[in-house]
Tab-separated table of C-alpha atoms in Angstrom:
chain	number	residue	atom	x	y	z
A	22	MET	CA	-5.139	7.948	-6.842
A	23	SER	CA	-4.130	5.143	-7.509
A	24	ILE	CA	-1.464	3.515	-5.254
A	25	CYS	CA	-0.083	-0.139	-4.666
A	26	ALA	CA	-0.045	-2.070	-1.366
A	27	ILE	CA	3.055	-0.508	0.006
A	28	GLY	CA	3.519	-2.688	2.664
A	29	ILE	CA	4.509	-5.612	0.356
A	30	CYS	CA	6.620	-3.728	-2.123
A	31	ARG	CA	10.246	-4.205	-1.987
A	32	GLY	CA	12.563	-1.390	-1.508
A	33	GLY	CA	12.658	1.816	0.864
A	34	LYS	CA	9.314	2.468	2.201
A	35	VAL	CA	7.138	5.540	1.446
A	36	GLY	CA	4.225	7.279	3.672
A	37	VAL	CA	2.395	9.996	3.998
A	38	CYS	CA	1.777	12.823	6.824
A	39	TYR	CA	-1.547	13.056	8.193
A	40	GLY	CA	-1.692	16.842	9.455
A	41	ARG	CA	-5.117	18.010	10.751
A	42	ASN	CA	-4.390	21.703	10.388
A	43	ALA	CA	-7.741	22.702	8.633
A	44	ASP	CA	-11.411	22.708	10.257
A	45	ASP	CA	-13.115	21.059	7.210
A	46	LEU	CA	-10.928	17.602	7.345
A	47	PRO	CA	-12.981	13.897	7.198
A	48	THR	CA	-13.109	12.786	10.553
A	49	PRO	CA	-10.374	10.538	11.595
A	50	ASP	CA	-12.343	7.452	10.982
A	51	LYS	CA	-13.048	8.316	7.546
A	52	ALA	CA	-9.679	9.530	6.776
A	53	VAL	CA	-8.390	6.075	8.026
A	54	GLN	CA	-10.756	4.575	5.438
A	55	LEU	CA	-9.295	6.660	2.915
A	56	ILE	CA	-5.721	5.664	3.534
A	57	GLN	CA	-7.013	2.095	3.630
A	58	GLN	CA	-8.724	2.383	0.247
A	59	HIS	CA	-5.484	3.781	-1.586
A	60	ASN	CA	-3.157	0.573	0.842
A	61	ILE	CA	-1.028	3.367	2.689
A	62	LYS	CA	0.759	1.538	5.200
A	63	TYR	CA	2.688	4.505	6.664
A	64	VAL	CA	1.695	7.515	8.351
A	65	ARG	CA	3.168	9.831	10.229
A	66	ILE	CA	0.775	12.244	12.692
A	67	TYR	CA	2.207	14.810	14.849
A	68	ASP	CA	0.736	13.921	17.986
A	69	SER	CA	-1.313	11.394	19.761
A	70	ASN	CA	-4.451	12.416	19.611
A	71	ILE	CA	-6.458	9.601	20.773
A	72	GLN	CA	-9.567	9.365	18.871
A	73	VAL	CA	-6.786	9.303	15.475
A	74	LEU	CA	-4.914	6.330	17.411
A	75	LYS	CA	-8.419	4.364	18.109
A	76	ALA	CA	-9.207	5.025	14.306
A	77	PHE	CA	-5.860	3.590	13.157
A	78	ALA	CA	-6.216	0.441	15.485
A	79	ASN	CA	-6.255	-3.055	13.591
A	80	THR	CA	-5.507	-1.676	10.448
A	81	GLY	CA	-2.137	-2.794	10.088
A	82	ILE	CA	-0.706	0.747	9.720
A	83	GLU	CA	2.689	1.531	10.927
A	84	LEU	CA	1.964	4.607	12.900
A	85	MET	CA	4.450	7.452	13.387
A	86	ILE	CA	3.485	9.459	16.568
A	87	GLY	CA	4.907	12.837	18.026
A	88	ILE	CA	5.056	14.758	21.234
A	89	PRO	CA	4.831	18.666	20.433
A	90	ASN	CA	7.625	21.025	21.107
A	91	SER	CA	5.263	22.601	23.421
A	92	ASP	CA	5.055	19.661	25.728
A	93	LEU	CA	8.578	19.334	25.735
A	94	LEU	CA	9.519	20.768	28.845
A	95	ALA	CA	7.215	18.505	30.887
A	96	PHE	CA	8.322	15.706	29.208
A	97	SER	CA	11.910	16.283	30.132
A	98	GLN	CA	11.452	17.408	33.539
A	99	PHE	CA	10.031	14.481	34.690
A	100	GLN	CA	10.228	11.119	34.008
A	101	SER	CA	6.576	10.231	36.150
A	102	ASN	CA	5.583	12.999	32.839
A	103	ALA	CA	6.603	10.328	29.984
A	104	ASP	CA	5.192	7.347	32.207
A	105	THR	CA	1.687	8.833	32.861
A	106	TRP	CA	1.641	10.060	29.303
A	107	LEU	CA	2.641	6.502	27.647
A	108	LYS	CA	0.331	4.606	30.222
A	109	ASN	CA	-2.612	7.097	29.508
A	110	SER	CA	-2.197	7.766	25.919
A	111	ILE	CA	-0.549	5.057	24.456
A	112	LEU	CA	-0.798	1.399	25.857
A	113	PRO	CA	-4.382	1.442	25.831
A	114	TYR	CA	-4.209	1.237	21.948
A	115	TYR	CA	-1.143	-0.407	21.473
A	116	PRO	CA	-0.132	-3.427	19.744
A	117	ALA	CA	-3.526	-2.658	18.110
A	118	THR	CA	-2.936	0.230	16.885
A	119	LYS	CA	0.854	-0.455	15.009
A	120	ILE	CA	3.066	2.658	16.447
A	121	THR	CA	6.448	1.677	15.556
A	122	TYR	CA	8.323	5.692	15.810
A	123	ILE	CA	7.518	8.603	18.327
A	124	THR	CA	8.804	11.976	17.234
A	125	VAL	CA	10.199	13.746	20.378
A	126	GLY	CA	10.032	17.820	18.919
A	127	ALA	CA	9.831	18.778	15.627
A	128	GLU	CA	11.999	21.161	13.928
A	129	VAL	CA	13.434	22.886	16.865
A	130	THR	CA	15.872	24.695	15.493
A	131	GLU	CA	13.621	26.522	13.752
A	132	ALA	CA	10.580	27.295	16.619
A	133	PRO	CA	10.650	30.611	17.806
A	134	ASN	CA	11.445	30.103	21.386
A	135	ASN	CA	14.448	28.430	22.281
A	136	VAL	CA	13.445	24.110	23.045
A	137	SER	CA	16.613	22.566	21.714
A	138	ALA	CA	18.277	21.771	25.144
A	139	LEU	CA	14.768	20.296	26.060
A	140	VAL	CA	14.833	17.969	23.502
A	141	VAL	CA	17.677	14.536	24.310
A	142	PRO	CA	16.426	15.095	28.333
A	143	ALA	CA	12.591	14.395	26.787
A	144	MET	CA	14.131	11.370	24.355
A	145	GLN	CA	15.707	10.052	27.000
A	146	ASN	CA	12.908	9.628	29.533
A	147	VAL	CA	10.770	8.641	26.598
A	148	LEU	CA	12.882	5.887	26.258
A	149	THR	CA	12.853	4.935	29.737
A	150	SER	CA	9.252	4.588	30.042
A	151	LEU	CA	9.623	2.375	26.651
A	152	LYS	CA	11.694	0.478	28.844
A	153	LYS	CA	9.387	-0.051	31.587
A	154	ALA	CA	6.743	-1.382	29.407
A	155	ALA	CA	9.114	-3.331	27.503
A	156	LEU	CA	8.545	-1.815	23.964
A	157	HIS	CA	12.147	-0.076	23.461
A	158	LYS	CA	12.811	-2.916	20.663
A	159	LYS	CA	9.806	-2.084	18.884
A	160	ILE	CA	9.086	1.569	18.697
A	161	LYS	CA	12.129	3.690	18.189
A	162	VAL	CA	12.382	7.371	19.324
A	163	SER	CA	13.965	9.777	17.734
A	164	SER	CA	13.355	14.108	16.570
A	165	THR	CA	12.911	15.760	12.948
A	166	HIS	CA	15.132	18.645	11.891
A	167	SER	CA	15.194	20.820	8.895
A	168	LEU	CA	18.210	21.689	6.776
A	169	GLY	CA	18.726	24.454	8.977
A	170	VAL	CA	20.485	22.148	11.197
A	171	LEU	CA	23.443	22.122	8.649
A	172	SER	CA	25.929	25.214	8.488
A	173	ARG	CA	26.665	24.090	4.334
A	174	SER	CA	24.855	21.496	2.297
A	175	PHE	CA	27.109	22.672	-0.847
A	176	PRO	CA	28.743	20.981	-2.336
A	177	PRO	CA	27.180	17.793	-0.214
A	178	SER	CA	30.945	16.360	1.009
A	179	ALA	CA	31.378	19.923	2.619
A	180	GLY	CA	28.092	19.355	4.394
A	181	ALA	CA	28.670	20.187	8.071
A	182	PHE	CA	26.309	20.717	11.038
A	183	ASP	CA	25.844	23.778	12.549
A	184	SER	CA	28.388	24.560	15.731
A	185	LYS	CA	25.345	26.821	17.362
A	186	HIS	CA	23.610	23.527	17.783
A	187	ALA	CA	26.400	21.056	18.438
A	188	PHE	CA	25.744	21.668	22.440
A	189	PHE	CA	22.195	19.419	21.732
A	190	LEU	CA	23.161	17.501	18.358
A	191	ARG	CA	26.099	15.680	19.687
A	192	PRO	CA	24.553	14.246	22.247
A	193	LEU	CA	21.568	13.613	19.996
A	194	LEU	CA	23.473	11.492	17.655
A	195	GLU	CA	25.231	9.774	20.714
A	196	PHE	CA	21.443	8.817	21.791
A	197	LEU	CA	20.635	7.799	18.370
A	198	ALA	CA	23.461	5.640	17.673
A	199	GLU	CA	22.993	3.829	20.883
A	200	ASN	CA	19.717	2.911	20.253
A	201	LYS	CA	19.732	2.931	16.168
A	202	SER	CA	17.302	5.328	15.743
A	203	PRO	CA	17.280	6.936	12.068
A	204	PHE	CA	18.181	10.948	12.201
A	205	MET	CA	14.929	12.043	10.712
A	206	VAL	CA	15.549	15.105	8.542
A	207	ASN	CA	12.593	17.446	6.354
A	208	ILE	CA	13.817	17.857	2.891
A	209	TYR	CA	12.081	20.346	0.812
A	210	PRO	CA	13.753	21.058	-2.759
A	211	TYR	CA	10.827	22.956	-3.294
A	212	TYR	CA	11.870	25.904	-1.339
A	213	ALA	CA	15.375	26.150	-2.853
A	214	TYR	CA	13.981	26.408	-6.058
A	215	ARG	CA	11.376	28.699	-4.809
A	216	ASP	CA	13.394	30.991	-3.470
A	217	SER	CA	16.143	30.680	-6.014
A	218	SER	CA	14.980	29.949	-9.359
A	219	SER	CA	17.593	32.596	-11.087
A	220	ASN	CA	20.255	29.677	-9.475
A	221	VAL	CA	18.352	26.388	-9.198
A	222	SER	CA	17.024	24.323	-12.524
A	223	LEU	CA	13.530	23.122	-12.016
A	224	ASP	CA	14.447	19.645	-13.807
A	225	TYR	CA	16.845	19.242	-10.965
A	226	ALA	CA	14.107	20.237	-7.924
A	227	LEU	CA	11.445	17.611	-10.193
A	228	PHE	CA	14.246	14.966	-10.460
A	229	GLU	CA	14.136	15.372	-14.243
A	230	SER	CA	17.692	16.888	-14.896
A	231	SER	CA	19.065	14.428	-18.434
A	232	SER	CA	22.561	16.226	-16.776
A	233	GLU	CA	24.660	15.656	-13.835
A	234	VAL	CA	26.509	17.546	-11.280
A	235	ILE	CA	29.642	16.626	-10.167
A	236	ASP	CA	30.850	17.310	-6.531
A	237	PRO	CA	34.180	18.762	-7.151
A	238	ASN	CA	35.634	17.384	-3.735
A	239	THR	CA	34.509	13.729	-4.188
A	240	GLY	CA	33.617	13.627	-8.123
A	241	LEU	CA	30.061	11.920	-7.351
A	242	LEU	CA	27.674	12.939	-9.856
A	243	TYR	CA	23.710	14.227	-8.594
A	244	THR	CA	20.867	14.310	-10.917
A	245	ASN	CA	18.831	15.986	-8.759
A	246	MET	CA	18.519	17.888	-5.220
A	247	PHE	CA	16.623	15.454	-2.960
A	248	ASP	CA	20.256	13.251	-3.382
A	249	ALA	CA	22.469	16.287	-3.097
A	250	GLN	CA	20.795	17.492	0.379
A	251	ILE	CA	20.850	13.607	2.258
A	252	ASP	CA	24.255	13.709	1.118
A	253	ALA	CA	24.966	16.639	2.368
A	254	ILE	CA	23.265	15.018	5.980
A	255	ASN	CA	25.124	12.073	4.955
A	256	PHE	CA	28.527	13.701	5.172
A	257	ALA	CA	27.658	15.931	8.082
A	258	LEU	CA	27.234	12.731	10.619
A	259	THR	CA	30.441	11.095	9.098
A	260	ALA	CA	32.227	14.348	9.812
A	261	LEU	CA	31.603	14.143	13.262
A	262	ASN	CA	31.982	10.028	13.042
A	263	PHE	CA	28.268	8.955	13.098
A	264	ARG	CA	28.577	6.790	9.889
A	265	THR	CA	26.337	3.874	10.884
A	266	ILE	CA	22.930	6.507	11.627
A	267	GLU	CA	20.561	5.836	8.787
A	268	ILE	CA	18.487	8.544	7.082
A	269	MET	CA	14.910	9.023	7.338
A	270	VAL	CA	12.798	11.131	5.491
A	271	THR	CA	9.971	12.480	7.468
A	272	GLU	CA	8.373	15.285	5.474
A	273	THR	CA	8.812	16.017	1.339
A	274	GLY	CA	6.935	16.911	-1.262
A	275	TRP	CA	5.447	19.679	-3.669
A	276	PRO	CA	2.723	22.308	-3.651
A	277	SER	CA	-0.369	22.172	-5.691
A	278	LYS	CA	-0.871	25.911	-5.540
A	279	GLY	CA	0.657	28.929	-5.071
A	280	SER	CA	0.528	32.510	-4.658
A	281	THR	CA	1.228	34.315	-8.203
A	282	LYS	CA	4.812	34.497	-7.320
A	283	GLU	CA	5.206	30.813	-6.646
A	284	ILE	CA	4.775	29.494	-10.290
A	285	ALA	CA	6.269	26.455	-9.843
A	286	ALA	CA	3.173	25.244	-7.233
A	287	THR	CA	1.098	23.325	-9.840
A	288	PRO	CA	-0.490	19.895	-10.248
A	289	ASP	CA	1.359	18.808	-12.699
A	290	ASN	CA	4.718	19.998	-10.684
A	291	ALA	CA	3.593	18.283	-7.708
A	292	GLN	CA	2.602	14.803	-9.323
A	293	THR	CA	6.155	15.093	-11.359
A	294	TYR	CA	7.899	15.615	-8.056
A	295	ASN	CA	6.202	13.010	-5.978
A	296	THR	CA	6.385	10.223	-8.309
A	297	ASN	CA	9.817	10.669	-9.773
A	298	LEU	CA	10.372	10.762	-5.950
A	299	ILE	CA	8.430	7.303	-5.319
A	300	ARG	CA	10.376	5.530	-7.612
A	301	HIS	CA	13.383	6.564	-6.215
A	302	VAL	CA	12.693	5.404	-2.964
A	303	ILE	CA	10.829	2.363	-4.149
A	304	ASN	CA	13.778	1.421	-6.368
A	305	ASP	CA	16.551	1.813	-3.668
A	306	THR	CA	18.257	3.865	-5.982
A	307	GLY	CA	20.326	5.575	-2.895
A	308	THR	CA	22.545	8.369	-3.165
A	309	PRO	CA	25.639	9.029	-4.861
A	310	ALA	CA	27.345	8.913	-1.586
A	311	LYS	CA	25.456	5.779	-0.608
A	312	PRO	CA	24.504	4.155	-3.607
A	313	GLY	CA	21.587	0.980	-2.868
A	314	GLU	CA	20.939	2.270	0.662
A	315	GLU	CA	17.109	2.553	1.284
A	316	ILE	CA	15.273	5.576	2.523
A	317	ASP	CA	12.259	5.762	4.423
A	318	THR	CA	10.401	8.796	3.290
A	319	TYR	CA	7.004	10.252	4.062
A	320	VAL	CA	5.188	12.298	1.804
A	321	PHE	CA	4.112	15.493	3.006
A	322	SER	CA	0.549	15.502	3.092
A	323	LEU	CA	-2.368	14.068	3.113
A	324	PHE	CA	-4.908	16.860	3.087
A	325	ASN	CA	-4.909	20.512	2.158
A	326	GLU	CA	-4.537	21.849	5.347
A	327	ASN	CA	-6.375	25.641	5.244
A	328	ARG	CA	-5.782	26.659	8.363
A	329	LYS	CA	-1.858	26.793	7.793
A	330	PRO	CA	-0.136	30.586	7.742
A	331	GLY	CA	1.944	31.821	4.977
A	332	MET	CA	1.847	31.755	1.694
A	333	GLU	CA	-0.866	30.192	-0.537
A	334	SER	CA	1.682	27.121	-1.072
A	335	GLU	CA	1.493	26.397	2.687
A	336	ARG	CA	-2.320	25.399	2.738
A	337	ASN	CA	-2.201	23.196	-0.959
A	338	TRP	CA	0.702	20.388	0.027
A	339	GLY	CA	-2.260	17.666	-0.216
A	340	LEU	CA	-2.752	14.680	-1.852
A	341	PHE	CA	-6.347	15.045	-1.770
A	342	PHE	CA	-8.776	17.944	-0.742
A	343	PRO	CA	-10.892	17.959	2.126
A	344	ASP	CA	-13.765	16.251	0.558
A	345	GLN	CA	-11.460	13.312	-0.147
A	346	THR	CA	-11.158	13.470	-3.921
A	347	SER	CA	-7.411	13.642	-5.581
A	348	VAL	CA	-5.669	17.188	-5.747
A	349	TYR	CA	-4.106	14.936	-8.635
A	350	ASN	CA	-3.341	11.577	-9.493
A	351	LEU	CA	-0.035	9.373	-8.235
A	352	ASP	CA	1.394	6.568	-8.840
A	353	PHE	CA	2.870	4.314	-5.558
A	354	THR	CA	4.212	1.492	-7.445
A	355	GLY	CA	7.192	3.470	-8.460
A	356	LYS	CA	6.577	2.297	-12.360
A	357	GLY	CA	5.690	5.869	-13.245
A	358	ALA	CA	3.579	8.806	-13.665
A	359	VAL	CA	-0.164	8.678	-13.865
A	360	ASP	CA	-2.042	11.123	-16.975
A	361	VAL	CA	-3.785	13.131	-14.589
A	362	THR	CA	-6.900	13.305	-16.421
A	363	THR	CA	-7.157	9.359	-17.181
A	364	ASN	CA	-5.585	7.700	-14.736
A	365	ALA	CA	-4.308	5.338	-17.570
A	366	ASN	CA	-0.284	4.572	-16.311
A	367	ILE	CA	2.062	6.219	-19.217
A	368	THR	CA	3.127	3.282	-21.580
A	369	SER	CA	3.118	4.554	-24.755
A	370	SER	CA	4.344	7.925	-26.418
A	371	ASN	CA	5.398	11.085	-25.230
A	372	GLY	CA	3.931	12.444	-27.983
A	373	THR	CA	7.273	13.202	-29.509
A	374	THR	CA	10.190	10.593	-29.466
A	375	TRP	CA	10.553	6.981	-28.657
A	376	CYS	CA	13.235	4.404	-27.585
A	377	ILE	CA	13.547	1.309	-29.983
A	378	ALA	CA	16.232	-1.240	-30.173
A	379	SER	CA	19.374	-0.082	-32.381
A	380	THR	CA	19.577	-2.235	-35.992
A	381	SER	CA	23.228	-2.208	-34.889
A	382	ALA	CA	23.166	-3.493	-31.387
A	383	SER	CA	23.850	-7.145	-31.130
A	384	GLU	CA	21.703	-9.656	-29.726
A	385	ALA	CA	23.588	-10.386	-26.573
A	386	ASP	CA	23.087	-6.237	-26.015
A	387	LEU	CA	19.666	-6.495	-26.905
A	388	GLU	CA	18.704	-9.771	-24.579
A	389	ASN	CA	20.735	-7.928	-21.493
A	390	GLY	CA	18.667	-4.226	-22.477
A	391	LEU	CA	15.794	-6.539	-22.437
A	392	ASN	CA	16.332	-8.659	-19.027
A	393	TRP	CA	17.673	-5.559	-17.199
A	394	ALA	CA	14.064	-3.471	-18.654
A	395	CYS	CA	11.699	-6.513	-17.383
A	396	GLY	CA	13.681	-6.809	-14.194
A	397	PRO	CA	15.579	-3.836	-12.588
A	398	GLY	CA	14.074	-1.588	-14.690
A	399	ASN	CA	10.426	-2.698	-13.300
A	400	VAL	CA	8.865	-2.523	-16.705
A	401	ASP	CA	5.979	-4.407	-17.030
A	402	CYS	CA	6.702	-7.119	-19.573
A	403	SER	CA	3.516	-9.014	-19.443
A	404	ALA	CA	2.438	-7.571	-22.621
A	405	ILE	CA	4.645	-9.718	-24.878
A	406	GLN	CA	4.191	-12.936	-23.428
A	407	PRO	CA	3.511	-15.650	-25.223
A	408	SER	CA	-0.336	-15.493	-26.496
A	409	GLN	CA	-0.827	-11.605	-25.084
A	410	PRO	CA	-1.295	-8.716	-27.349
A	411	CYS	CA	2.444	-7.571	-28.302
A	412	PHE	CA	4.013	-11.110	-28.217
A	413	GLU	CA	3.852	-10.631	-32.078
A	414	PRO	CA	6.130	-10.139	-33.753
A	415	ASP	CA	7.904	-12.912	-32.095
A	416	SER	CA	11.454	-11.372	-32.328
A	417	LEU	CA	14.254	-10.320	-29.766
A	418	ALA	CA	14.169	-6.476	-31.776
A	419	SER	CA	10.353	-6.302	-30.976
A	420	HIS	CA	10.329	-7.212	-27.716
A	421	ALA	CA	13.123	-5.277	-26.902
A	422	SER	CA	11.606	-2.029	-28.369
A	423	PHE	CA	8.887	-2.663	-26.184
A	424	ALA	CA	10.058	-3.106	-23.048
A	425	PHE	CA	13.323	-0.059	-23.784
A	426	ASN	CA	9.964	2.366	-24.713
A	427	SER	CA	7.802	1.578	-21.949
A	428	TYR	CA	11.159	2.406	-19.374
A	429	TYR	CA	11.790	5.134	-21.552
A	430	GLN	CA	8.453	6.814	-21.020
A	431	GLN	CA	7.808	6.209	-17.950
A	432	ASN	CA	11.359	7.540	-17.061
A	433	GLY	CA	10.605	11.127	-18.776
A	434	ALA	CA	12.167	10.206	-22.046
A	435	THR	CA	15.316	11.429	-21.586
A	436	ASP	CA	18.383	10.521	-23.762
A	437	ILE	CA	19.592	8.379	-20.575
A	438	ALA	CA	16.791	6.442	-20.316
A	439	CYS	CA	17.153	4.946	-23.962
A	440	SER	CA	20.740	4.389	-23.711
A	441	PHE	CA	20.543	0.081	-22.312
A	442	GLY	CA	24.366	0.061	-23.102
A	443	GLY	CA	24.034	1.566	-26.578
A	444	ALA	CA	21.316	-0.773	-27.664
A	445	GLY	CA	18.470	1.619	-27.569
A	446	VAL	CA	17.967	4.418	-30.022
A	447	ARG	CA	15.608	7.582	-30.483
A	448	THR	CA	13.314	7.688	-33.451
A	449	ASN	CA	10.668	10.573	-33.732
A	450	LYS	CA	8.604	8.068	-35.518
A	451	ASN	CA	5.824	6.383	-34.237
A	452	PRO	CA	7.241	2.380	-33.531
A	453	SER	CA	3.644	1.239	-33.439
A	454	MET	CA	2.776	2.512	-36.923
A	455	THR	CA	5.522	0.447	-38.982
A	456	ASN	CA	4.220	-1.867	-42.054
A	457	LYS	CA	3.824	-5.143	-41.743
A	458	THR	CA	6.609	-5.441	-43.951
A	459	ALA	CA	9.001	-4.035	-41.805
A	460	ALA	CA	7.150	-6.396	-38.777
A	461	ALA	CA	8.223	-9.588	-40.789
A	462	ASN	CA	11.475	-8.423	-41.761
A	463	ALA	CA	12.268	-7.989	-38.129
A	464	THR	CA	10.512	-11.213	-37.415
A	465	ALA	CA	12.633	-13.072	-40.448
A	466	THR	CA	15.785	-11.675	-38.900
A	467	ALA	CA	15.387	-12.332	-35.025
A	468	SER	CA	13.497	-15.718	-35.941
A	469	LYS	CA	16.858	-17.053	-34.443
A	470	SER	CA	16.800	-15.670	-31.076
A	471	SER	CA	13.189	-15.612	-30.368
A	472	SER	CA	13.729	-18.498	-28.436
A	473	SER	CA	16.220	-16.915	-26.085
A	474	VAL	CA	13.490	-14.507	-25.285
A	475	GLN	CA	11.057	-16.898	-24.569
A	476	GLY	CA	14.142	-18.373	-22.278
A	477	ILE	CA	14.927	-15.141	-20.201
A	478	SER	CA	15.086	-16.317	-16.890
A	479	VAL	CA	12.822	-14.184	-15.181
A	480	LYS	CA	8.992	-13.916	-15.572
A	481	ARG	CA	8.441	-10.644	-17.018
A	482	GLY	CA	4.934	-9.974	-15.843
A	483	ASP	CA	5.251	-10.156	-12.323
A	484	ILE	CA	8.845	-8.533	-12.003
A	485	ARG	CA	9.277	-6.587	-8.396
A	486	THR	CA	13.038	-6.702	-8.282
A	487	ARG	CA	14.681	-3.789	-7.026
A	488	MET	CA	16.374	-1.031	-9.299
A	489	ARG	CA	19.389	-0.101	-7.196
A	490	SER	CA	20.689	2.743	-9.199
A	491	ASN	CA	19.721	4.368	-12.597
A	492	PRO	CA	20.034	4.109	-16.005
A	493	GLY	CA	23.724	5.711	-15.534
A	494	GLN	CA	25.232	2.379	-15.096
A	495	LEU	CA	24.523	0.979	-18.759
A	496	SER	CA	27.113	2.945	-20.052
A	497	CYS	CA	25.367	5.465	-21.455
A	498	GLN	CA	27.030	9.238	-22.500
A	499	HIS	CA	25.650	11.813	-19.611
A	500	LYS	CA	26.881	15.342	-20.366
A	501	SER	CA	28.495	16.605	-16.506
A	502	LEU	CA	28.528	19.474	-15.306
A	503	SER	CA	31.104	20.637	-12.450
A	504	LEU	CA	30.082	23.009	-9.732
A	505	GLU	CA	33.684	24.060	-8.589
A	506	HIS	CA	32.484	27.250	-10.159
A	507	LYS	CA	29.102	28.863	-11.064
A	508	VAL	CA	27.433	26.970	-14.177
A	509	ASP	CA	24.461	27.121	-16.523
A	510	HIS	CA	22.073	24.331	-15.468
A	511	GLN	CA	19.617	23.637	-17.816
A	512	ASN	CA	16.451	26.095	-17.005
A	513	GLY	CA	18.733	27.954	-14.599
A	514	LYS	CA	22.090	28.224	-12.928
A	515	LEU	CA	23.426	26.578	-9.762
A	516	ASP	CA	26.400	27.969	-7.344
A	517	SER	CA	27.505	27.199	-3.915
A	518	ASP	CA	24.446	28.256	-2.262
A	519	SER	CA	22.046	26.470	-4.427
A	520	THR	CA	21.579	24.063	-2.074
A	521	ASN	CA	21.773	25.197	1.225
A	522	LEU	CA	18.198	25.247	2.299
A	523	LYS	CA	18.045	26.535	5.632
A	524	SER	CA	14.203	25.883	6.892
A	525	GLY	CA	12.430	23.263	6.601
A	526	LYS	CA	8.349	23.156	5.655
A	527	ARG	CA	6.485	22.680	9.486
């Protein structure tokens, strides 16, 4: 697995959930070594196991720890219980172990026993304990939820919290707003697709859709279910006048294996979803309702967990097998997919089409497209720097074609990904096979503009600029789909219930 040092990547943070519901996992020390080996900087665990806390000491990894539902009664009843827990289970290991969040309860609305009423009192007691230790500004307190807290999630603008949870949700939201803690939610487009594949497009669930879905109330355009589900939460918060509460995704992912009925649970789909998710988060793409806003997100999960009940997919959400080998390769840089077998970054063709500079595009349009691809588009343009392999032919058209095609291949090889304000055009002829005469002609016709390529004000090989919106802002033409009524949507149909996922994963 090729993973960048997430801690130095700009944009939203991407972490990994470290669940341990298995009997064949490596020891915590070895698990942390694996995490460090792949430069993962943010980790969520579901308890405060002492051996795990010790293993993360002096690693610099930011840790989210949890108080399970089974402990909510004790934490809610007596302040002394929270004080004792903090004194014995947290303070001896902090700050060597860099704890940044405490989740109090997990998806309580989905719990078989009704513990919702215990959440806020337990959170208050934990916060009071942290204040006594002067840690309340360094360690945030919240609780995780499934999308089942909503009574409606489609269209996103109609997102609303279920009134049956109001008795604990309103005081919880007041707590979060007062203490500037995030609303934590687990988002799983996989389940929406699995349970309603006739109504939900697989491409829409995988961030691969080339079409847009229109919210009929706002006119906002959606190209993936992840954004639609998050905006349903955003609108639900706004409806209750909690606009300032940030959303954190504490679980999301895609299984790599499932039963015969779970045909979408494959390594390829898992790789596609998580790759596109990471790019989406790191680039600060945001959502249509809140473009450019950071959404810290945790991928579920580090390991396959063989003790989890339920369908086959429940035991196959891991990035790694228990023997610490990769289930599939994943690129945490946010630049694109990684080949499953070769571990090589995809920067060439998709086997069918390529994206090159249009012969009818002006020099200004080509230069703008080139600057964008090598800047906000996050393309590694070091290969077209002087003395590098793709510098020749030294022309604006040639360099733009390199950058356009790199972005195109890394972003699904869709029409949208080859727009560049009309400066890009798709071709089924491999541009790398162009003969020397054509290359010479391109050099001659663009010789006047070669200096402007070298004069680009960004150092293309070292670009780490955030992309704050998708290529749709580049004047490209989209095929828009209105969902005011049920409509066909690529591989399936999407109706008013398609994003109304009622339960989270754990």
